[in-house]
C-alpha cells in the first residue's frame, strides 16, 4: 500500500514527487520557476497599487490646477479613473474632518458625493 505522504506533487508542474517527503519540487527548474512567479506576482501587486496612487495624484493635481481648493463630484473623479480605495495617508483637522491623501494632494468627502480637493502646504 502506498503511503499518502509519498503522493506529494511538485508545486510547479504537478508531477508526483518520489523520495524525500519534504521535497516540494521535482527539480531546480521547477523550484526556480515557482520562486520567480512568487516574486513577480509580488511586484505586480506593488506596481499596480503604485500606478493607481500615481494616477490618483495626477487626477487631483489636474482638477486642482493652480487653485488652492476645488470641488469635484464622485462621478467626475471616477470617470477619470480615480480609485478611492487607494491613498497614502489621512489627515484629521481640528473639526474632526478626515482628508484622504494621495501624496501631497488630498480630498475631503462633502455632502451629496461632492469632494473638496486640496493640496498640502509645504512645511
Ligand atoms: Zn516539477
PDB file of C-alpha atoms and ligand atoms in Angstrom:
ATOM      1  CA  UNK A   1       0.000   0.000   0.000  1.00  0.00           C
ATOM      2  CA  UNK A   2       1.184   3.477  -0.795  1.00  0.00           C
ATOM      3  CA  UNK A   3       1.889   5.960   1.914  1.00  0.00           C
ATOM      4  CA  UNK A   4      -0.276   9.079   1.248  1.00  0.00           C
ATOM      5  CA  UNK A   5       2.674  11.275   2.220  1.00  0.00           C
ATOM      6  CA  UNK A   6       4.555   9.881  -0.772  1.00  0.00           C
ATOM      7  CA  UNK A   7       1.854  11.292  -3.058  1.00  0.00           C
ATOM      8  CA  UNK A   8       3.090  14.839  -2.755  1.00  0.00           C
ATOM      9  CA  UNK A   9       3.126  16.714  -6.008  1.00  0.00           C
ATOM     10  CA  UNK A  10       5.512  19.279  -7.408  1.00  0.00           C
ATOM     11  CA  UNK A  11       4.132  22.783  -6.726  1.00  0.00           C
ATOM     12  CA  UNK A  12       5.071  23.923 -10.216  1.00  0.00           C
ATOM     13  CA  UNK A  13       4.317  21.120 -12.643  1.00  0.00           C
ATOM     14  CA  UNK A  14       2.141  18.817 -10.534  1.00  0.00           C
ATOM     15  CA  UNK A  15       4.255  15.716 -11.112  1.00  0.00           C
ATOM     16  CA  UNK A  16       4.162  13.228  -8.238  1.00  0.00           C
ATOM     17  CA  UNK A  17       7.287  13.549  -6.144  1.00  0.00           C
ATOM     18  CA  UNK A  18       9.320  10.495  -5.219  1.00  0.00           C
ATOM     19  CA  UNK A  19      11.682  10.090  -2.326  1.00  0.00           C
ATOM     20  CA  UNK A  20      12.095  12.620   0.451  1.00  0.00           C
ATOM     21  CA  UNK A  21       8.701  13.737   1.709  1.00  0.00           C
ATOM     22  CA  UNK A  22       9.869  17.271   2.493  1.00  0.00           C
ATOM     23  CA  UNK A  23      10.515  17.916  -1.189  1.00  0.00           C
ATOM     24  CA  UNK A  24       8.194  20.435  -2.833  1.00  0.00           C
ATOM     25  CA  UNK A  25       9.579  20.384  -6.369  1.00  0.00           C
ATOM     26  CA  UNK A  26      10.798  17.747  -8.763  1.00  0.00           C
ATOM     27  CA  UNK A  27      13.917  19.692  -9.706  1.00  0.00           C
ATOM     28  CA  UNK A  28      15.757  23.007  -9.554  1.00  0.00           C
ATOM     29  CA  UNK A  29      13.999  24.246 -12.644  1.00  0.00           C
ATOM     30  CA  UNK A  30      10.579  23.847 -11.031  1.00  0.00           C
ATOM     31  CA  UNK A  31      11.778  25.403  -7.775  1.00  0.00           C
ATOM     32  CA  UNK A  32      13.200  28.431  -9.572  1.00  0.00           C
ATOM     33  CA  UNK A  33      10.107  28.821 -11.729  1.00  0.00           C
ATOM     34  CA  UNK A  34       7.920  28.771  -8.626  1.00  0.00           C
ATOM     35  CA  UNK A  35      10.051  31.286  -6.730  1.00  0.00           C
ATOM     36  CA  UNK A  36      10.206  33.587  -9.737  1.00  0.00           C
ATOM     37  CA  UNK A  37       6.445  33.527 -10.144  1.00  0.00           C
ATOM     38  CA  UNK A  38       6.003  34.428  -6.474  1.00  0.00           C
ATOM     39  CA  UNK A  39       8.419  37.313  -6.854  1.00  0.00           C
ATOM     40  CA  UNK A  40       6.765  38.641  -9.971  1.00  0.00           C
ATOM     41  CA  UNK A  41       3.224  38.455  -8.558  1.00  0.00           C
ATOM     42  CA  UNK A  42       4.576  40.258  -5.506  1.00  0.00           C
ATOM     43  CA  UNK A  43       5.982  43.075  -7.597  1.00  0.00           C
ATOM     44  CA  UNK A  44       2.811  43.137  -9.723  1.00  0.00           C
ATOM     45  CA  UNK A  45       0.792  43.968  -6.628  1.00  0.00           C
ATOM     46  CA  UNK A  46       3.197  46.739  -5.683  1.00  0.00           C
ATOM     47  CA  UNK A  47       3.319  48.075  -9.216  1.00  0.00           C
ATOM     48  CA  UNK A  48      -0.451  48.086  -9.660  1.00  0.00           C
ATOM     49  CA  UNK A  49      -1.042  49.955  -6.404  1.00  0.00           C
ATOM     50  CA  UNK A  50       1.772  52.401  -7.134  1.00  0.00           C
ATOM     51  CA  UNK A  51       0.304  53.077 -10.560  1.00  0.00           C
ATOM     52  CA  UNK A  52      -3.146  53.655  -9.045  1.00  0.00           C
ATOM     53  CA  UNK A  53      -1.703  56.072  -6.478  1.00  0.00           C
ATOM     54  CA  UNK A  54       0.223  57.997  -9.102  1.00  0.00           C
ATOM     55  CA  UNK A  55      -2.871  58.168 -11.289  1.00  0.00           C
ATOM     56  CA  UNK A  56      -4.993  59.340  -8.345  1.00  0.00           C
ATOM     57  CA  UNK A  57      -2.446  62.054  -7.606  1.00  0.00           C
ATOM     58  CA  UNK A  58      -2.401  63.181 -11.218  1.00  0.00           C
ATOM     59  CA  UNK A  59      -6.208  63.391 -11.336  1.00  0.00           C
ATOM     60  CA  UNK A  60      -6.348  65.508  -8.166  1.00  0.00           C
ATOM     61  CA  UNK A  61      -3.498  67.693  -9.425  1.00  0.00           C
ATOM     62  CA  UNK A  62      -5.247  68.185 -12.740  1.00  0.00           C
ATOM     63  CA  UNK A  63      -8.597  69.141 -11.176  1.00  0.00           C
ATOM     64  CA  UNK A  64      -6.981  71.497  -8.696  1.00  0.00           C
ATOM     65  CA  UNK A  65      -4.756  73.251 -11.221  1.00  0.00           C
ATOM     66  CA  UNK A  66      -3.383  76.470  -9.751  1.00  0.00           C
ATOM     67  CA  UNK A  67      -6.224  76.865  -7.250  1.00  0.00           C
ATOM     68  CA  UNK A  68      -5.917  76.290  -3.529  1.00  0.00           C
ATOM     69  CA  UNK A  69      -9.158  74.356  -3.402  1.00  0.00           C
ATOM     70  CA  UNK A  70     -11.524  72.852  -5.917  1.00  0.00           C
ATOM     71  CA  UNK A  71     -14.678  70.785  -5.875  1.00  0.00           C
ATOM     72  CA  UNK A  72     -15.456  67.727  -7.926  1.00  0.00           C
ATOM     73  CA  UNK A  73     -18.185  65.135  -7.954  1.00  0.00           C
ATOM     74  CA  UNK A  74     -17.566  61.498  -7.299  1.00  0.00           C
ATOM     75  CA  UNK A  75     -18.697  60.796 -10.844  1.00  0.00           C
ATOM     76  CA  UNK A  76     -16.108  63.160 -12.311  1.00  0.00           C
ATOM     77  CA  UNK A  77     -13.333  61.550 -10.292  1.00  0.00           C
ATOM     78  CA  UNK A  78     -14.456  58.021 -11.129  1.00  0.00           C
ATOM     79  CA  UNK A  79     -14.816  58.821 -14.808  1.00  0.00           C
ATOM     80  CA  UNK A  80     -11.205  59.943 -14.870  1.00  0.00           C
ATOM     81  CA  UNK A  81     -10.135  56.678 -13.295  1.00  0.00           C
ATOM     82  CA  UNK A  82      -9.797  57.714  -9.690  1.00  0.00           C
ATOM     83  CA  UNK A  83      -9.624  54.690  -7.360  1.00  0.00           C
ATOM     84  CA  UNK A  84     -10.981  55.673  -3.958  1.00  0.00           C
ATOM     85  CA  UNK A  85      -9.628  52.705  -2.051  1.00  0.00           C
ATOM     86  CA  UNK A  86      -6.000  53.742  -2.630  1.00  0.00           C
ATOM     87  CA  UNK A  87      -4.366  56.569  -0.728  1.00  0.00           C
ATOM     88  CA  UNK A  88      -1.138  57.299   1.071  1.00  0.00           C
ATOM     89  CA  UNK A  89      -2.414  58.677   4.367  1.00  0.00           C
ATOM     90  CA  UNK A  90      -5.186  60.652   6.053  1.00  0.00           C
ATOM     91  CA  UNK A  91      -5.254  63.949   7.874  1.00  0.00           C
ATOM     92  CA  UNK A  92      -7.782  64.928  10.516  1.00  0.00           C
ATOM     93  CA  UNK A  93      -8.253  68.642  11.090  1.00  0.00           C
ATOM     94  CA  UNK A  94      -9.335  70.326  14.332  1.00  0.00           C
ATOM     95  CA  UNK A  95     -13.000  69.998  13.382  1.00  0.00           C
ATOM     96  CA  UNK A  96     -12.583  66.260  13.001  1.00  0.00           C
ATOM     97  CA  UNK A  97     -12.867  66.254   9.222  1.00  0.00           C
ATOM     98  CA  UNK A  98     -10.823  63.474   7.671  1.00  0.00           C
ATOM     99  CA  UNK A  99      -8.932  64.282   4.488  1.00  0.00           C
ATOM    100  CA  UNK A 100      -7.694  61.412   2.364  1.00  0.00           C
ATOM    101  CA  UNK A 101      -4.369  61.999   0.669  1.00  0.00           C
ATOM    102  CA  UNK A 102      -2.513  60.695  -2.357  1.00  0.00           C
ATOM    103  CA  UNK A 103       0.909  62.160  -1.698  1.00  0.00           C
ATOM    104  CA  UNK A 104       0.530  65.946  -1.324  1.00  0.00           C
ATOM    105  CA  UNK A 105      -2.953  66.077  -2.885  1.00  0.00           C
ATOM    106  CA  UNK A 106      -5.979  65.265  -0.794  1.00  0.00           C
ATOM    107  CA  UNK A 107      -9.735  65.251  -0.793  1.00  0.00           C
ATOM    108  CA  UNK A 108     -12.457  65.690   1.771  1.00  0.00           C
ATOM    109  CA  UNK A 109     -15.799  63.976   1.177  1.00  0.00           C
ATOM    110  CA  UNK A 110     -18.615  66.550   1.241  1.00  0.00           C
ATOM    111  CA  UNK A 111     -22.364  66.107   1.023  1.00  0.00           C
ATOM    112  CA  UNK A 112     -24.108  64.570  -1.983  1.00  0.00           C
ATOM    113  CA  UNK A 113     -20.993  62.847  -3.333  1.00  0.00           C
ATOM    114  CA  UNK A 114     -19.034  66.027  -3.783  1.00  0.00           C
ATOM    115  CA  UNK A 115     -15.389  66.239  -2.840  1.00  0.00           C
ATOM    116  CA  UNK A 116     -13.236  69.146  -1.786  1.00  0.00           C
ATOM    117  CA  UNK A 117      -9.784  68.836  -3.290  1.00  0.00           C
ATOM    118  CA  UNK A 118      -6.785  70.419  -1.625  1.00  0.00           C
ATOM    119  CA  UNK A 119      -3.025  70.476  -1.805  1.00  0.00           C
ATOM    120  CA  UNK A 120      -0.970  70.117   1.295  1.00  0.00           C
ATOM    121  CA  UNK A 121       1.121  73.160   2.007  1.00  0.00           C
ATOM    122  CA  UNK A 122       4.857  72.745   2.189  1.00  0.00           C
ATOM    123  CA  UNK A 123       6.085  72.519   5.742  1.00  0.00           C
TER     124      UNK A 123
HETATM  125 ZN1  LIG B   1       8.048  19.983 -11.257  1.00  0.00          ZN
END
